[in-house]
Coordinates of C-alpha atoms and ligand atoms in Angstrom, one line a residue:
Chain A
M1 CA 28.6 -14.5 -71.2
S2 CA 27.1 -12.3 -68.6
N3 CA 24.2 -14.7 -68.4
R4 CA 26.4 -17.5 -67.5
R5 CA 28.2 -15.4 -64.9
D6 CA 24.8 -14.4 -63.4
F7 CA 23.8 -18.0 -63.2
M8 CA 27.0 -18.9 -61.4
G9 CA 26.5 -16.0 -59.0
M10 CA 23.0 -16.9 -58.3
A11 CA 23.8 -20.6 -57.8
L12 CA 26.7 -19.7 -55.5
G13 CA 24.6 -17.2 -53.6
G14 CA 21.7 -19.7 -53.2
F15 CA 23.9 -22.4 -51.8
A16 CA 25.7 -20.0 -49.5
A17 CA 22.3 -18.7 -48.2
L18 CA 21.2 -22.2 -47.6
G19 CA 24.3 -23.0 -45.7
G20 CA 24.0 -19.8 -43.8
L21 CA 20.4 -20.6 -42.8
G22 CA 21.6 -24.1 -41.6
A23 CA 24.4 -22.5 -39.6
L24 CA 22.0 -20.1 -38.1
Y25 CA 19.6 -22.9 -37.0
A26 CA 22.5 -24.8 -35.5
A27 CA 23.6 -21.7 -33.7
K28 CA 20.1 -21.2 -32.3
R29 CA 20.0 -24.8 -31.2
S30 CA 23.4 -24.6 -29.5
W31 CA 22.0 -21.8 -27.2
D32 CA 19.0 -23.9 -26.2
P33 CA 18.8 -25.3 -22.7
L34 CA 20.4 -28.7 -22.6
P35 CA 18.3 -31.9 -22.3
S36 CA 19.9 -32.5 -18.9
V37 CA 18.7 -29.1 -17.8
K38 CA 15.2 -29.7 -19.0
S39 CA 14.9 -33.2 -17.5
A40 CA 16.1 -32.0 -14.1
G41 CA 12.9 -30.0 -14.0
F42 CA 10.9 -32.1 -11.5
T43 CA 10.9 -31.9 -7.7
T44 CA 8.8 -33.6 -5.1
I45 CA 8.1 -31.7 -1.8
D46 CA 6.4 -32.9 1.3
L47 CA 3.9 -30.5 2.7
A48 CA 3.1 -32.5 5.9
S49 CA 5.8 -30.9 8.0
A50 CA 4.9 -27.3 7.1
K51 CA 3.9 -25.1 10.1
E52 CA 1.2 -22.4 9.9
N53 CA 2.4 -18.9 8.9
E54 CA 6.0 -20.1 8.6
L55 CA 7.5 -19.7 5.2
V56 CA 9.4 -22.7 3.8
V57 CA 11.7 -22.2 0.8
E58 CA 12.3 -25.0 -1.6
K59 CA 14.1 -25.1 -5.0
W60 CA 12.7 -26.1 -8.3
R61 CA 14.5 -25.6 -11.6
G62 CA 17.0 -23.5 -9.7
K63 CA 14.1 -21.1 -8.7
P64 CA 13.1 -20.6 -5.1
I65 CA 9.6 -21.8 -4.2
F66 CA 7.6 -20.3 -1.4
I67 CA 5.5 -22.7 0.6
L68 CA 3.2 -21.1 3.2
K69 CA 0.7 -23.0 5.3
Q70 CA -2.1 -20.5 5.9
P71 CA -3.5 -20.0 9.4
A72 CA -7.3 -19.9 9.7
S73 CA -7.1 -16.1 10.2
T74 CA -5.7 -15.4 6.7
P75 CA -8.4 -14.6 4.2
K76 CA -9.2 -17.5 1.9
S77 CA -8.1 -17.3 -1.7
D78 CA -8.6 -19.4 -4.8
R79 CA -4.9 -19.4 -5.4
E80 CA -4.3 -21.8 -2.5
I81 CA -3.8 -25.6 -2.8
V82 CA -6.1 -27.4 -0.3
I83 CA -5.1 -30.8 0.9
N84 CA -7.2 -32.5 3.6
G85 CA -8.6 -29.1 4.6
A86 CA -5.1 -27.5 5.1
R87 CA -4.5 -24.5 2.9
Y88 CA -1.1 -24.0 1.2
L89 CA 0.1 -21.0 -0.8
V90 CA 2.7 -22.4 -3.2
Q91 CA 4.4 -20.0 -5.6
I92 CA 7.6 -19.3 -7.5
A93 CA 9.4 -16.8 -5.2
L94 CA 10.5 -14.6 -8.0
C95 CA 9.0 -11.1 -8.3
T96 CA 7.0 -11.0 -11.6
H97 CA 8.6 -7.6 -12.3
L98 CA 12.2 -8.6 -12.9
G99 CA 12.8 -11.6 -10.8
C100 CA 14.1 -10.7 -7.3
I101 CA 13.0 -12.7 -4.3
P102 CA 10.4 -10.8 -2.3
A103 CA 10.6 -10.9 1.5
F104 CA 7.8 -12.4 3.5
D105 CA 6.2 -10.4 6.3
G106 CA 4.0 -12.6 8.4
K107 CA 3.9 -10.5 11.6
N108 CA 0.2 -10.0 11.2
P109 CA -1.4 -13.3 9.9
E110 CA -4.5 -11.4 8.8
K111 CA -2.5 -9.2 6.6
Q112 CA 0.6 -11.0 5.4
R113 CA 2.7 -9.3 2.7
F114 CA 5.5 -10.1 0.4
K115 CA 7.8 -7.1 -0.3
C116 CA 10.3 -6.9 -3.1
A117 CA 13.2 -4.7 -2.3
C118 CA 14.4 -4.3 -5.9
H119 CA 11.9 -1.8 -7.2
G120 CA 9.5 -1.7 -4.3
G121 CA 6.8 -4.2 -5.5
E122 CA 4.3 -5.6 -3.0
Y123 CA 2.0 -8.7 -2.9
D124 CA -0.8 -9.7 -0.5
S125 CA -1.3 -12.9 1.4
A126 CA -2.4 -14.7 -1.8
G127 CA 0.6 -13.5 -3.8
R128 CA -1.4 -10.9 -5.8
Q129 CA 0.4 -7.7 -6.6
T130 CA -0.8 -4.7 -4.6
F131 CA 1.8 -2.0 -5.2
G132 CA 4.7 -1.1 -7.5
P133 CA 5.8 -2.4 -10.9
P134 CA 5.0 -6.1 -10.7
P135 CA 2.6 -6.8 -13.6
R136 CA 0.9 -10.0 -12.3
P137 CA 0.6 -12.2 -9.2
M138 CA 3.6 -14.4 -8.3
D139 CA 3.4 -17.5 -10.6
I140 CA 2.2 -20.9 -9.3
P141 CA 4.5 -23.7 -10.5
P142 CA 2.9 -26.6 -12.3
F143 CA 2.0 -29.1 -9.6
K144 CA 0.4 -32.4 -9.1
I145 CA -0.9 -33.6 -5.7
K146 CA 0.3 -37.0 -4.5
G147 CA -1.0 -37.7 -1.0
T148 CA 0.5 -34.9 1.1
S149 CA 3.2 -34.3 -1.4
L150 CA 3.4 -32.0 -4.4
V151 CA 5.3 -33.0 -7.6
L152 CA 6.5 -29.7 -9.1
G153 CA 6.9 -29.7 -12.9
E154 CA 3.9 -32.0 -13.5
E155 CA 0.5 -30.6 -14.4
G156 CA -2.2 -32.0 -12.2
P157 CA -6.0 -31.3 -12.6
E158 CA -5.9 -28.7 -9.8
Y159 CA -3.2 -26.8 -11.6
K160 CA -4.9 -27.0 -14.9
K161 CA -8.0 -25.5 -13.4
M162 CA -6.1 -22.6 -11.9
L163 CA -4.5 -22.0 -15.3
A164 CA -7.9 -22.1 -17.0
D165 CA -9.4 -19.7 -14.4
G166 CA -6.5 -17.3 -15.2
L167 CA -5.3 -17.4 -11.6
T168 CA -1.7 -17.9 -12.7
T169 CA 0.3 -18.0 -15.9
K170 CA 2.2 -20.8 -17.5
V171 CA 5.9 -20.9 -16.7
Chain B
M1 CA 56.0 -4.2 -62.4
A2 CA 57.1 -4.2 -58.8
H3 CA 60.8 -3.6 -58.4
F4 CA 62.9 -5.3 -55.7
D5 CA 66.5 -4.3 -55.1
E6 CA 68.5 -7.6 -55.0
N7 CA 71.1 -6.0 -52.9
A8 CA 68.9 -4.5 -50.2
K9 CA 69.7 -6.0 -46.7
P10 CA 66.9 -8.0 -45.3
F11 CA 64.8 -5.9 -42.9
S12 CA 66.6 -2.7 -43.8
A13 CA 64.4 0.4 -44.3
K14 CA 64.7 0.0 -48.1
W15 CA 63.9 -3.7 -48.0
L16 CA 60.8 -3.1 -45.9
E17 CA 59.8 -0.1 -48.0
E18 CA 59.8 -2.1 -51.2
R19 CA 57.7 -4.8 -49.6
L20 CA 55.3 -3.0 -47.3
A21 CA 55.4 0.7 -48.3
V22 CA 56.0 1.6 -44.7
S23 CA 56.6 5.3 -45.2
E24 CA 53.6 5.6 -47.5
V25 CA 51.3 3.9 -44.9
M26 CA 52.7 6.2 -42.1
R27 CA 52.2 9.2 -44.3
V28 CA 48.6 8.4 -45.1
L29 CA 47.6 7.3 -41.6
A30 CA 49.6 9.6 -39.4
L31 CA 52.0 12.2 -40.8
E32 CA 49.4 13.7 -43.1
Y33 CA 46.3 13.1 -41.1
W34 CA 45.4 16.6 -40.2
I35 CA 44.0 17.9 -36.9
P36 CA 42.8 21.5 -36.4
K37 CA 44.8 23.6 -34.0
N38 CA 41.7 25.1 -32.5
I39 CA 40.9 22.3 -30.1
N40 CA 41.4 21.6 -26.4
F41 CA 42.1 18.8 -24.0
L42 CA 38.7 17.3 -24.5
W43 CA 39.8 16.1 -27.9
A44 CA 42.3 13.8 -26.2
M45 CA 39.4 11.7 -24.8
G46 CA 39.3 9.5 -27.9
M47 CA 42.9 8.4 -27.6
I48 CA 42.5 8.0 -23.8
L49 CA 39.6 5.6 -24.5
A50 CA 41.8 3.7 -27.0
A51 CA 44.6 3.5 -24.4
T52 CA 42.2 2.4 -21.6
F53 CA 40.8 -0.3 -23.9
G54 CA 44.4 -1.5 -24.4
I55 CA 44.8 -1.7 -20.6
L56 CA 41.6 -3.6 -20.2
V57 CA 42.9 -6.2 -22.8
V58 CA 46.3 -6.6 -21.2
S59 CA 45.0 -6.9 -17.6
G60 CA 42.2 -9.2 -18.9
I61 CA 44.7 -11.6 -20.4
F62 CA 46.4 -12.0 -17.0
L63 CA 43.1 -12.6 -15.2
L64 CA 42.2 -15.1 -17.9
M65 CA 45.1 -17.4 -17.0
Y66 CA 43.6 -18.3 -13.6
Y67 CA 39.9 -17.6 -13.9
Q68 CA 37.6 -20.7 -14.1
P69 CA 34.2 -20.3 -15.8
D70 CA 32.5 -22.9 -13.6
V71 CA 29.7 -22.0 -11.2
K72 CA 31.3 -24.1 -8.5
T73 CA 34.8 -22.6 -8.7
A74 CA 34.5 -19.2 -10.4
F75 CA 34.0 -17.2 -7.2
D76 CA 37.0 -18.8 -5.5
S77 CA 39.2 -18.6 -8.6
V78 CA 38.8 -14.8 -8.5
N79 CA 38.5 -14.0 -4.8
Y80 CA 40.9 -16.6 -3.6
I81 CA 43.3 -17.7 -6.3
I82 CA 43.7 -14.5 -8.2
M83 CA 43.5 -12.1 -5.2
T84 CA 45.7 -14.0 -2.8
E85 CA 47.7 -16.7 -4.5
V86 CA 48.7 -15.3 -7.9
G87 CA 51.7 -13.0 -7.7
Y88 CA 50.3 -9.5 -8.3
G89 CA 47.0 -11.0 -9.3
W90 CA 45.3 -8.3 -7.2
L91 CA 47.0 -5.7 -9.3
W92 CA 45.5 -7.1 -12.6
R93 CA 42.1 -7.3 -11.0
H94 CA 42.1 -3.8 -9.6
I95 CA 43.4 -2.4 -12.9
H96 CA 40.7 -4.3 -14.8
G97 CA 37.9 -3.2 -12.4
V98 CA 39.0 0.4 -12.2
A99 CA 39.5 0.7 -16.0
A100 CA 36.1 -0.8 -16.7
S101 CA 34.5 1.9 -14.5
V102 CA 36.7 4.8 -15.6
V103 CA 36.3 4.0 -19.3
F104 CA 32.6 4.9 -18.9
L105 CA 33.4 8.2 -17.3
I106 CA 35.6 9.0 -20.3
I107 CA 33.0 7.7 -22.7
Y108 CA 30.4 10.1 -21.2
I109 CA 32.9 13.0 -21.3
H110 CA 33.7 12.1 -25.0
M111 CA 30.0 11.9 -25.9
F112 CA 29.0 15.1 -24.2
T113 CA 32.0 16.9 -25.8
G114 CA 30.7 15.7 -29.1
I115 CA 27.2 17.0 -28.3
Y116 CA 28.4 20.3 -26.9
Y117 CA 30.5 21.1 -30.0
S118 CA 27.8 19.8 -32.5
S119 CA 30.3 17.2 -33.7
Y120 CA 27.6 14.8 -34.7
K121 CA 26.5 16.6 -37.9
R122 CA 27.6 18.1 -41.1
G123 CA 29.4 15.0 -42.4
R124 CA 30.2 13.6 -38.9
E125 CA 27.0 11.5 -38.6
M126 CA 28.9 8.2 -39.1
I127 CA 31.4 9.2 -36.5
W128 CA 28.6 9.7 -34.1
L129 CA 26.7 6.5 -35.0
S130 CA 29.8 4.3 -34.8
G131 CA 30.6 6.0 -31.4
M132 CA 27.2 5.1 -30.1
L133 CA 27.7 1.6 -31.4
L134 CA 30.9 1.5 -29.3
F135 CA 28.9 2.7 -26.3
V136 CA 26.4 -0.2 -26.7
L137 CA 29.2 -2.7 -27.2
F138 CA 31.1 -1.4 -24.2
S139 CA 27.9 -1.7 -22.2
A140 CA 27.5 -5.4 -23.2
E141 CA 31.1 -6.0 -22.5
A142 CA 30.9 -4.5 -19.0
F143 CA 27.7 -6.5 -18.2
S144 CA 29.1 -9.8 -19.4
G145 CA 32.3 -9.2 -17.4
Y146 CA 30.3 -8.4 -14.3
M147 CA 28.8 -12.0 -14.4
L148 CA 32.2 -13.7 -14.2
P149 CA 33.1 -13.5 -10.5
W150 CA 29.7 -15.2 -9.8
G151 CA 28.9 -13.2 -6.7
Q152 CA 25.5 -12.1 -5.5
M153 CA 25.4 -9.0 -7.7
S154 CA 26.6 -11.1 -10.7
Y155 CA 23.8 -13.5 -10.3
W156 CA 21.0 -11.1 -9.5
A157 CA 22.0 -8.6 -12.1
G158 CA 22.1 -11.5 -14.6
M159 CA 18.6 -12.5 -13.5
V160 CA 17.1 -9.0 -13.7
I161 CA 18.7 -7.9 -17.0
T162 CA 18.0 -11.1 -18.9
N163 CA 14.3 -10.9 -17.7
L164 CA 14.1 -7.6 -19.6
F165 CA 14.3 -9.7 -22.8
G166 CA 11.0 -11.4 -21.9
G167 CA 9.1 -8.5 -23.6
F168 CA 5.8 -7.1 -22.5
T169 CA 3.4 -8.6 -20.0
Q170 CA 1.1 -11.4 -21.0
D171 CA -2.0 -9.2 -20.7
F172 CA -0.6 -6.8 -23.3
A173 CA -2.2 -7.2 -26.7
G174 CA -3.0 -10.8 -26.0
G175 CA 0.6 -11.6 -25.1
I176 CA 1.9 -11.2 -28.7
A177 CA 5.0 -9.4 -27.4
N178 CA 5.7 -11.7 -24.5
F179 CA 8.5 -14.2 -24.9
P180 CA 9.4 -16.0 -21.6
G181 CA 11.0 -18.8 -23.7
F182 CA 13.4 -16.3 -25.1
V183 CA 14.7 -15.5 -21.6
E184 CA 15.4 -19.2 -21.0
W185 CA 17.0 -19.5 -24.4
L186 CA 19.4 -16.6 -23.6
R187 CA 20.3 -18.2 -20.3
G188 CA 20.4 -21.8 -21.5
D189 CA 18.6 -22.6 -18.3
Y190 CA 15.6 -21.6 -16.2
V191 CA 17.8 -19.4 -14.1
P192 CA 21.4 -18.1 -14.5
A193 CA 23.5 -21.3 -14.1
Q194 CA 26.4 -23.1 -15.7
A195 CA 25.3 -22.6 -19.4
F196 CA 24.7 -18.9 -18.6
L197 CA 28.1 -18.4 -17.1
T198 CA 30.0 -20.2 -19.9
R199 CA 28.3 -18.3 -22.6
F200 CA 28.8 -14.9 -21.0
F201 CA 32.4 -15.9 -20.5
M202 CA 32.7 -16.5 -24.2
L203 CA 31.1 -13.2 -25.0
H204 CA 33.3 -11.3 -22.5
V205 CA 36.7 -12.7 -23.4
F206 CA 36.3 -13.2 -27.1
L207 CA 33.3 -12.2 -29.1
M208 CA 32.7 -8.7 -27.7
P209 CA 36.4 -7.6 -27.6
L210 CA 36.7 -8.8 -31.2
V211 CA 33.6 -6.8 -32.3
I212 CA 34.8 -3.8 -30.3
I213 CA 38.2 -3.8 -32.0
G214 CA 36.3 -3.8 -35.4
A215 CA 34.1 -1.0 -34.2
I216 CA 37.1 1.1 -33.1
V217 CA 38.7 0.7 -36.5
F218 CA 35.4 1.7 -38.1
H219 CA 35.1 4.7 -35.8
F220 CA 38.6 5.9 -36.8
A221 CA 37.9 5.3 -40.4
S222 CA 34.8 7.4 -40.2
L223 CA 36.9 10.3 -38.9
R224 CA 39.1 10.3 -41.9
I225 CA 37.1 12.3 -44.4
P226 CA 35.2 14.8 -42.2
H227 CA 38.1 15.2 -39.8
V228 CA 37.6 16.2 -36.2
N229 CA 35.6 19.3 -35.3
N230 CA 37.1 22.3 -33.5
Q231 CA 36.2 24.6 -30.7
D232 CA 34.3 27.1 -32.9
G233 CA 32.7 24.7 -35.4
D234 CA 34.8 26.3 -38.2
N235 CA 34.5 24.6 -41.5
V236 CA 38.2 24.2 -42.0
D237 CA 39.6 23.8 -45.5
F238 CA 41.8 20.9 -44.7
E239 CA 43.4 20.6 -48.2
E240 CA 44.5 24.3 -48.2
S241 CA 45.6 24.2 -44.6
A242 CA 47.6 21.0 -45.2
M243 CA 49.3 22.7 -48.2
L244 CA 50.3 25.7 -46.1
Y245 CA 51.7 23.4 -43.4
K246 CA 53.7 21.3 -45.8
N247 CA 55.1 24.5 -47.4
G248 CA 56.5 25.5 -44.1
M249 CA 53.8 28.1 -43.3
K250 CA 52.9 26.4 -40.0
K251 CA 51.8 29.7 -38.4
E252 CA 49.3 30.5 -41.1
S253 CA 47.9 26.9 -41.4
Q254 CA 44.9 26.0 -39.3
V255 CA 46.0 22.4 -38.9
I256 CA 48.7 20.2 -37.5
P257 CA 49.7 16.7 -38.4
F258 CA 48.4 13.9 -36.1
Q259 CA 51.9 12.5 -35.8
P260 CA 54.0 13.8 -34.2
V261 CA 52.4 17.1 -33.2
F262 CA 48.9 16.2 -32.1
L263 CA 50.0 12.9 -30.5
S264 CA 52.5 14.7 -28.4
K265 CA 49.7 16.8 -26.9
D266 CA 47.5 13.7 -26.6
V267 CA 50.3 11.9 -24.7
F268 CA 50.6 14.8 -22.3
V269 CA 46.9 14.6 -21.4
M270 CA 47.2 10.8 -21.2
G271 CA 50.0 11.2 -18.8
V272 CA 47.8 13.3 -16.5
Y273 CA 45.0 10.8 -16.9
F274 CA 47.2 7.8 -16.0
I275 CA 48.5 9.5 -12.9
L276 CA 44.9 9.8 -11.8
F277 CA 44.1 6.3 -13.0
F278 CA 46.9 4.6 -11.1
Y279 CA 46.1 6.7 -8.1
L280 CA 42.7 5.1 -8.2
V281 CA 44.1 1.6 -8.8
F282 CA 46.4 1.7 -5.9
F283 CA 44.6 3.8 -3.3
H284 CA 40.9 3.9 -4.2
F285 CA 40.0 0.7 -6.1
E286 CA 37.1 -0.1 -3.8
F287 CA 34.7 2.2 -5.7
A288 CA 34.9 -0.2 -8.5
M289 CA 34.4 -3.3 -6.4
D290 CA 30.9 -3.7 -5.1
P291 CA 31.0 -5.3 -1.6
V292 CA 27.8 -7.3 -2.3
N293 CA 29.6 -9.1 -5.0
F294 CA 32.0 -10.5 -2.4
D295 CA 29.2 -12.9 -1.3
P296 CA 29.0 -16.0 -3.6
A297 CA 26.0 -16.3 -5.9
D298 CA 22.9 -17.6 -4.1
G299 CA 19.7 -18.3 -6.0
L300 CA 17.7 -18.5 -2.8
K301 CA 18.6 -15.1 -1.5
T302 CA 18.3 -11.6 -3.1
P303 CA 20.5 -8.9 -1.8
A304 CA 18.5 -6.1 0.0
H305 CA 19.2 -3.6 -2.8
I306 CA 20.0 -4.4 -6.3
Y307 CA 21.5 -1.7 -8.4
P308 CA 23.8 -1.7 -11.4
E309 CA 27.2 -0.1 -11.6
W310 CA 27.1 3.7 -11.6
Y311 CA 27.3 4.0 -15.4
F312 CA 24.1 2.2 -16.0
L313 CA 22.1 4.0 -13.2
W314 CA 20.6 6.7 -15.4
S315 CA 19.0 4.2 -17.9
Y316 CA 18.0 1.9 -15.0
E317 CA 16.2 4.8 -13.4
I318 CA 14.3 5.4 -16.7
L319 CA 13.0 1.8 -16.3
R320 CA 12.4 1.5 -12.6
P321 CA 9.8 4.1 -11.6
F322 CA 7.2 3.1 -14.2
P323 CA 4.7 0.3 -14.5
F324 CA 6.2 -2.7 -16.3
N325 CA 5.3 -2.2 -20.0
F326 CA 5.8 1.6 -20.1
G327 CA 9.0 1.2 -18.2
L328 CA 10.3 -1.2 -20.8
V329 CA 9.4 1.1 -23.6
A330 CA 11.0 4.1 -21.8
F331 CA 14.1 2.0 -21.2
G332 CA 14.3 0.8 -24.8
F333 CA 14.0 4.4 -25.9
A334 CA 16.8 5.5 -23.5
Q335 CA 19.1 2.9 -25.0
V336 CA 18.7 4.2 -28.6
A337 CA 17.8 7.9 -28.1
F338 CA 21.3 9.2 -28.5
F339 CA 21.6 7.4 -31.8
L340 CA 18.9 9.7 -33.2
L341 CA 20.7 12.9 -32.2
P342 CA 22.0 13.8 -35.7
F343 CA 18.5 13.4 -37.1
L344 CA 16.6 15.1 -34.3
D345 CA 18.8 18.2 -34.4
K346 CA 17.3 20.1 -37.3
S347 CA 19.7 23.1 -37.2
P348 CA 22.5 23.3 -39.7
V349 CA 24.6 25.3 -37.2
V350 CA 27.9 23.6 -36.1
A351 CA 29.0 25.6 -33.1
P352 CA 29.6 25.2 -29.4
A353 CA 26.3 25.0 -27.4
S354 CA 27.1 28.3 -25.7
R355 CA 26.4 30.0 -29.0
R356 CA 23.3 28.0 -30.0
G357 CA 20.6 29.7 -27.9
L358 CA 17.9 27.3 -26.9
F359 CA 20.2 24.3 -27.6
N360 CA 22.5 25.5 -24.9
I361 CA 19.6 25.2 -22.4
W362 CA 18.7 21.8 -23.8
F363 CA 22.3 20.6 -23.4
W364 CA 22.7 21.7 -19.8
V365 CA 19.2 20.4 -18.8
M366 CA 20.2 17.1 -20.3
V367 CA 23.5 17.0 -18.4
A368 CA 21.7 17.9 -15.1
D369 CA 18.9 15.4 -15.8
M370 CA 21.3 12.5 -16.4
I371 CA 23.2 13.3 -13.2
A372 CA 19.8 13.4 -11.3
L373 CA 18.8 10.1 -12.9
T374 CA 22.2 8.6 -11.9
V375 CA 21.8 9.7 -8.3
L376 CA 18.1 8.6 -8.1
G377 CA 19.0 5.2 -9.6
K378 CA 21.1 4.4 -6.5
L379 CA 18.5 5.5 -4.0
P380 CA 15.9 3.0 -2.7
P381 CA 12.5 3.1 -4.4
N382 CA 10.0 4.7 -2.0
D383 CA 7.3 7.4 -1.9
T384 CA 9.7 10.3 -2.3
F385 CA 12.3 8.9 -4.7
T386 CA 10.0 7.0 -7.0
P387 CA 8.0 10.1 -8.0
M388 CA 11.2 12.1 -8.4
G389 CA 12.5 9.3 -10.7
K390 CA 9.3 9.6 -12.8
V391 CA 9.8 13.3 -13.2
A392 CA 13.5 13.0 -14.2
A393 CA 12.8 10.1 -16.6
S394 CA 9.9 12.0 -18.2
I395 CA 12.2 15.1 -18.6
F396 CA 14.7 12.8 -20.4
I397 CA 12.1 11.6 -22.9
L398 CA 10.6 15.1 -23.4
L399 CA 14.0 16.6 -24.1
F400 CA 14.3 14.3 -27.1
I401 CA 10.8 15.0 -28.3
A402 CA 11.5 18.7 -28.0
L403 CA 14.8 18.7 -29.8
P404 CA 13.6 19.0 -33.4
F405 CA 11.3 21.9 -32.4
I406 CA 13.9 23.9 -30.5
T407 CA 16.5 23.5 -33.2
K408 CA 14.2 24.1 -36.2
N409 CA 14.4 27.9 -36.1
E410 CA 17.9 28.3 -34.8
K411 CA 19.5 31.3 -36.3
K412 CA 23.2 31.3 -37.2
A413 CA 25.0 33.1 -34.4
Ligands
HEM1 C1 35.0 3.5 -26.3 C2 35.5 3.6 -27.4 C3 35.8 4.8 -28.2 C4 37.0 5.1 -28.7 C5 38.3 4.2 -28.6 C6 36.9 6.3 -29.4 C7 38.0 7.0 -30.1 C8 37.9 8.2 -30.7 C9 39.0 8.9 -31.2 C10 40.5 8.5 -31.1 C11 38.6 10.1 -31.7 C12 39.4 11.3 -32.3 C13 39.9 12.2 -31.2 C14 38.8 13.0 -30.4 O1 38.1 13.8 -31.0 O2 38.7 12.7 -29.2 C15 37.1 10.1 -31.6 C16 36.3 11.1 -32.0 C17 34.9 11.1 -31.9 N1 34.1 10.2 -31.2 FE1 34.9 8.5 -30.3 N2 35.6 6.8 -29.3 C18 34.9 5.9 -28.6 C19 33.6 6.0 -28.3 C20 32.7 7.1 -28.7 C21 31.3 7.2 -28.3 C22 30.6 6.3 -27.3 C23 30.8 8.3 -28.9 C24 29.5 8.9 -28.8 C25 28.4 8.5 -29.4 C26 31.9 8.8 -29.8 C27 31.8 9.9 -30.6 C28 32.8 10.6 -31.2 C29 32.7 11.8 -32.0 C30 31.4 12.6 -32.3 C31 34.0 12.1 -32.4 C32 34.4 13.4 -33.2 C33 34.8 14.5 -32.3 C34 35.1 15.7 -33.1 O3 34.9 15.7 -34.3 O4 35.5 16.7 -32.5 N3 33.0 8.0 -29.6 N4 36.8 8.9 -31.0
FES2 S1 12.0 -7.2 -9.3 FE1 10.5 -6.9 -7.7 S2 9.8 -4.9 -8.0 FE2 11.2 -5.2 -9.7

């Protein structure tokens, strides 16, 4: 008798576990970002109107994007995007520590800084961390150059090279 | 065979007794639930917490009737509709805000009372663990509630705290403990947005309160067998004392029944508490209402200073002064450290800290350090305060490492 009851117990437990796993998977998927959220992930921005040493803030995937046309006096960096000889620093304006927006300080174009008020992090003119808790430079969003515009969200060859060189991390 | 008196009047005492055993339930749960006499007002904190939770639920229900969990309308539904249009809407909001803040003050007093009187060991481990579970649940409840007005602090606190779940940095151990995708999954978006608001709304008004109620029931159940401790840590013989009390020898007995004797004292302390509570609600509610959160959420502008509500400051300050990975470990440790207390305290002595030698020093250094961390957590990070924060946070961690050693050779006082 007990054998038959054991079997019933195991059969019931097995199906219940299977159903539980299925429910868990469904629950996980319900928390996933919606397709509409994912597909809204592309933005085109025109760089032609940017002025030297003047910070422009755009929005991509709800995140602020810093666009800074670098004056000649700013030290060159391999984290810049160069279009027709003009140098642009384009990065996601969220501190890599915990995500506050750092403030731009361009008073001295030779020594621009980004300062994060949240926990005191600082970045240099190329967005590399120089002080405080930020663990890595500000991220460069995936971009593709189209004339004088950038399509954010698409991975062009210049972006892929930066990734390969370890100058930014995938977002 | 159950016996039902055919002639009993419906809903009369006898009729109810036969169906629900009301008096038996009352006897077991209240009339013969014994509390030592040798306690003080600090033992009323538990019931004050239960009452404050009740107030949070009631005021929350009224807020819920007009609140709109939509990123476009949430801010106005709170700051305009509830605050200016709904009759007495401001009252519910101020009660809810003040109670959410004060409940943490009482939780900390309740916790440190437990630590001071060694009420977390000798059979009381499950009381302690379920209490800590309540602390974590209340923290999650407070955080999710803070998202709802969708002001600047809601948005940026949501950003910063969910980022903590991204794990360690990518350069740590080849990035095996780095999960940026998990952060987006939690939020349901790349940044806090509609999906984020609606899911935290669900957590705040339904799932967390439900789990909290379950945890409170469990916390109460865990008190049943060990009973509450007392001012001297005496190992009271509850059965004998209860016998004495029931036989009319109330003077000789060391205990009193929960209902009506203990409760009447509890209700007195609660009365004093509620006078203070409503004084705050009517005249000083602003301490619970951060002015920064009266600006609507803006994903393109971070407030000059981001800081959590006062009750999270100490653990925030254990995260903040350190480099990223270490800060995360320290912060994680701070969240669970108090869970370990019954196992790190190696002394069998149950007595107030004042009679426990080194432990007394440990206790007061811990209290002072948590206050220091709380103060530092509110100050801006700079060359003076960041190193001070590092010291205070290190002391916190070292205190837990030291605890087994300082309690190991404790002599019975
Ligand atoms: C916020 C929800 C909580 C409620 C509603 C609650 C309620 C209570 C009540 C009614 C008592 C019995 C009366 C008393 O000794 O005060 C009690 C005892 C106790 N609670 Fe809590 N509590 C809560 C949170 C906590 C937390 C966060 C801790 C700490 C980790 C904790 C630890 C204890 C301990 C150790 C006792 C036994 C005290 C003794 O034996 O003297 N509780 N709680
Ligand atoms: S979020 Fe910028 S330093 Fe922490």
